[in-house]
Coordinates of C-alpha atoms in Angstrom, one line a residue:
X20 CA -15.5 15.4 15.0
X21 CA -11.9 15.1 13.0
X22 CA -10.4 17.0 10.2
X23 CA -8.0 14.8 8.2
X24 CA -6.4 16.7 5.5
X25 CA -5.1 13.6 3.6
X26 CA -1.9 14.0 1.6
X27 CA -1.2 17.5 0.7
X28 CA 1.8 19.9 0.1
X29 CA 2.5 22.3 2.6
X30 CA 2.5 24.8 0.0
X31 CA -1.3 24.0 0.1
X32 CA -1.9 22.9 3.4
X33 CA -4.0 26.3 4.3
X34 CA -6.9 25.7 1.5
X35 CA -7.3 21.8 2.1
X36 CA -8.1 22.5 5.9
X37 CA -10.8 25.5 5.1
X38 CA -12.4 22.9 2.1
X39 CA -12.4 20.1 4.6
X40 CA -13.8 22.2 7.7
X41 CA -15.8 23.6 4.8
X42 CA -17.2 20.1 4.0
X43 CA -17.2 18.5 7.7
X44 CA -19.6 21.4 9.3
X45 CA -21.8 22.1 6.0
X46 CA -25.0 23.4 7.5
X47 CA -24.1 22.8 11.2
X48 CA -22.0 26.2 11.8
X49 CA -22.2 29.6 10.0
X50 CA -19.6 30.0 7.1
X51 CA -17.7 32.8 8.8
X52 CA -17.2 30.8 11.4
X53 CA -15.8 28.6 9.6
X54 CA -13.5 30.9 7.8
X55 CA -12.5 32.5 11.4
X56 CA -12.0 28.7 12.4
X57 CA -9.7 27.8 9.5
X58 CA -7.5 30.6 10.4
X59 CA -7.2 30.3 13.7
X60 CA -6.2 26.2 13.3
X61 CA -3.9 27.1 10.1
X62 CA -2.2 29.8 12.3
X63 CA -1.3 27.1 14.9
X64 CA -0.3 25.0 12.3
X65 CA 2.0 27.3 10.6
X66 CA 3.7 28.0 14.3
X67 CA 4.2 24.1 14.0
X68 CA 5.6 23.8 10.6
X69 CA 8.1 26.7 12.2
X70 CA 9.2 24.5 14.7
X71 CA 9.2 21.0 12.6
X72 CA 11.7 22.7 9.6
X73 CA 8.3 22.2 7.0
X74 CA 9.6 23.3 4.0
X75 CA 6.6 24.2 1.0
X76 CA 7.6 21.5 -1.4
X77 CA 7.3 18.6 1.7
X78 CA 4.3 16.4 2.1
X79 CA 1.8 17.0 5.4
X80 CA -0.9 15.0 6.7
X81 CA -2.8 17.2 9.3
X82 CA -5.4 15.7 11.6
X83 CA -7.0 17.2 14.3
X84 CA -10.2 16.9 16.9
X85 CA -12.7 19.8 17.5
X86 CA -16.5 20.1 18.4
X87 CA -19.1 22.6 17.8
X88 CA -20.3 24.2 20.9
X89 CA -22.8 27.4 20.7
X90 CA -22.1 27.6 17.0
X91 CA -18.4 28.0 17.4
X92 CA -15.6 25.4 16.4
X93 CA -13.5 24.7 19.2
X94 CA -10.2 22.7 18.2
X95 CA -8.6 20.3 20.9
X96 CA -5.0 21.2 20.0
X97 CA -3.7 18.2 22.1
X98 CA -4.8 15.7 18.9
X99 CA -3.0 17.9 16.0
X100 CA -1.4 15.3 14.5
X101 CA 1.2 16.9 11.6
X102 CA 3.2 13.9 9.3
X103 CA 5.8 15.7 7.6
X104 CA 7.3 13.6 4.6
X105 CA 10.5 15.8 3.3
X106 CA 10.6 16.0 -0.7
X107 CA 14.8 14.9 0.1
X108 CA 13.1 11.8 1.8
X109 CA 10.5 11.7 -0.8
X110 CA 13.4 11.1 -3.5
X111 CA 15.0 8.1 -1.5
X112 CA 12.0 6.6 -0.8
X113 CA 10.7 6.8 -4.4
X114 CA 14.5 5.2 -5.3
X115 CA 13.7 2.8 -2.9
X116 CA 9.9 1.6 -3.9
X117 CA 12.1 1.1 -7.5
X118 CA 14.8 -1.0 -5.8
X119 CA 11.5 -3.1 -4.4
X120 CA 9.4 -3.2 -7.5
X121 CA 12.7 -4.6 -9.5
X122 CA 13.0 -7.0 -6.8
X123 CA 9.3 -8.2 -7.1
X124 CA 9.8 -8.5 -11.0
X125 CA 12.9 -10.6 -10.2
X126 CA 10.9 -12.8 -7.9
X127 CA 8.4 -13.4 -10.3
X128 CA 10.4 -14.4 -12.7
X129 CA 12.1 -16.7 -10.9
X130 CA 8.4 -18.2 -9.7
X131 CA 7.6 -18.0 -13.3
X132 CA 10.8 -20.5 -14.4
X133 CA 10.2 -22.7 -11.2
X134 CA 6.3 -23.3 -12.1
X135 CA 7.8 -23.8 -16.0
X136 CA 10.4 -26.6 -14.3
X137 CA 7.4 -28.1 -12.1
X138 CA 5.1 -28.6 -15.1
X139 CA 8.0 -30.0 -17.1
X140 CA 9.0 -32.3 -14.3
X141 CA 5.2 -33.6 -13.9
X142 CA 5.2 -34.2 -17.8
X143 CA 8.4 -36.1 -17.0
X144 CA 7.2 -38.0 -14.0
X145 CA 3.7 -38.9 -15.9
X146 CA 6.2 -40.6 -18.8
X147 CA 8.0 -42.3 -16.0
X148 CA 4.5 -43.8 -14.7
X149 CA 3.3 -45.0 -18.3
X150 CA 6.7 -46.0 -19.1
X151 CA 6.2 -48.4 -15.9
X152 CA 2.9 -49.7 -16.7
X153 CA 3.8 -50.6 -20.0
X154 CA 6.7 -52.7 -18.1
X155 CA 4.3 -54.1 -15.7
X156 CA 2.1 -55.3 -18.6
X157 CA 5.0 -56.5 -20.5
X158 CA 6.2 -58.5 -17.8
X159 CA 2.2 -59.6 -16.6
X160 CA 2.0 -60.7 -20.3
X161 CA 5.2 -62.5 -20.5
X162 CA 4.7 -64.4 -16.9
X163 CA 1.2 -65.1 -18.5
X164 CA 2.4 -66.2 -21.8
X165 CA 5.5 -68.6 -20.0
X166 CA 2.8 -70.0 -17.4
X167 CA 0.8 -71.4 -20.6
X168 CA 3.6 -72.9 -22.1
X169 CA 4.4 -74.6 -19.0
X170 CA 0.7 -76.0 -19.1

């Protein structure tokens, strides 16, 4: 089995992993087993966010592997998986998401006054085609009419 936090501050990282476990072995394991679980895994995790420089306000995304054996929740600590998104990264990528979303309103626009110039054109070019028929029946009409007054 897999516990995947999801998004979640490391401020809060401890509750999400015990209301996931919580939620992943509901009725397969004893619930202090699960609470001794949780702690043991959010121990380890703490020792990591030690080590990685987590900071509370940053955002984790924990995942880990683990079965049930005998009624006991063994983790395979050689999956934890911790993604650590720093709120100082947070803020430039945020300004950059804006820098993207202006761009995509730019582009748009400039779809939106191409599509306005392609219509336009095909009104133009549709004038040009009945402008030619009319020609073409002019001139049929005229050959016809100086053919019968050659006759």
């Amino acid at each position: 089995m897999k516990l995947n936090t999801g998004y979640v501050r490391a401020s809060g990282y401890a509750h999400k992993v015990r209301r996931v476990l919580f939620a992943l072995v509901k009725g397969k394991v004893d619930p202090k087993e699960v609470v001794r679980a949780a702690g043991e895994l959010n121990s380890k995790i703490f020792e990591e966010f030690q080590k990685l420089g987590v900071e509370k306000e940053d955002v984790v995304r924990i995942s880990v592997e683990f079965s049930i054996k005998d009624g006991s929740i063994v983790w395979d600590y050689d999956t934890l998986s911790i993604e650590v998104y720093k709120k100082s990264e947070e803020e430039r990528l945020a300004k950059a998401m804006e820098e993207v979303e202006a761009r995509e309103r730019e582009l748009d626009q400039k779809i939106r006054e191409v599509e306005e110039l392609a219509l336009k054109l095909r009104s133009v070019a549709e004038e040009l085609v009945e402008k030619i028929e009319e020609l073409k029946q002019e001139h049929t009409s005229l050959k016809l009419k100086a053919e019968m007054e050659e006759s």
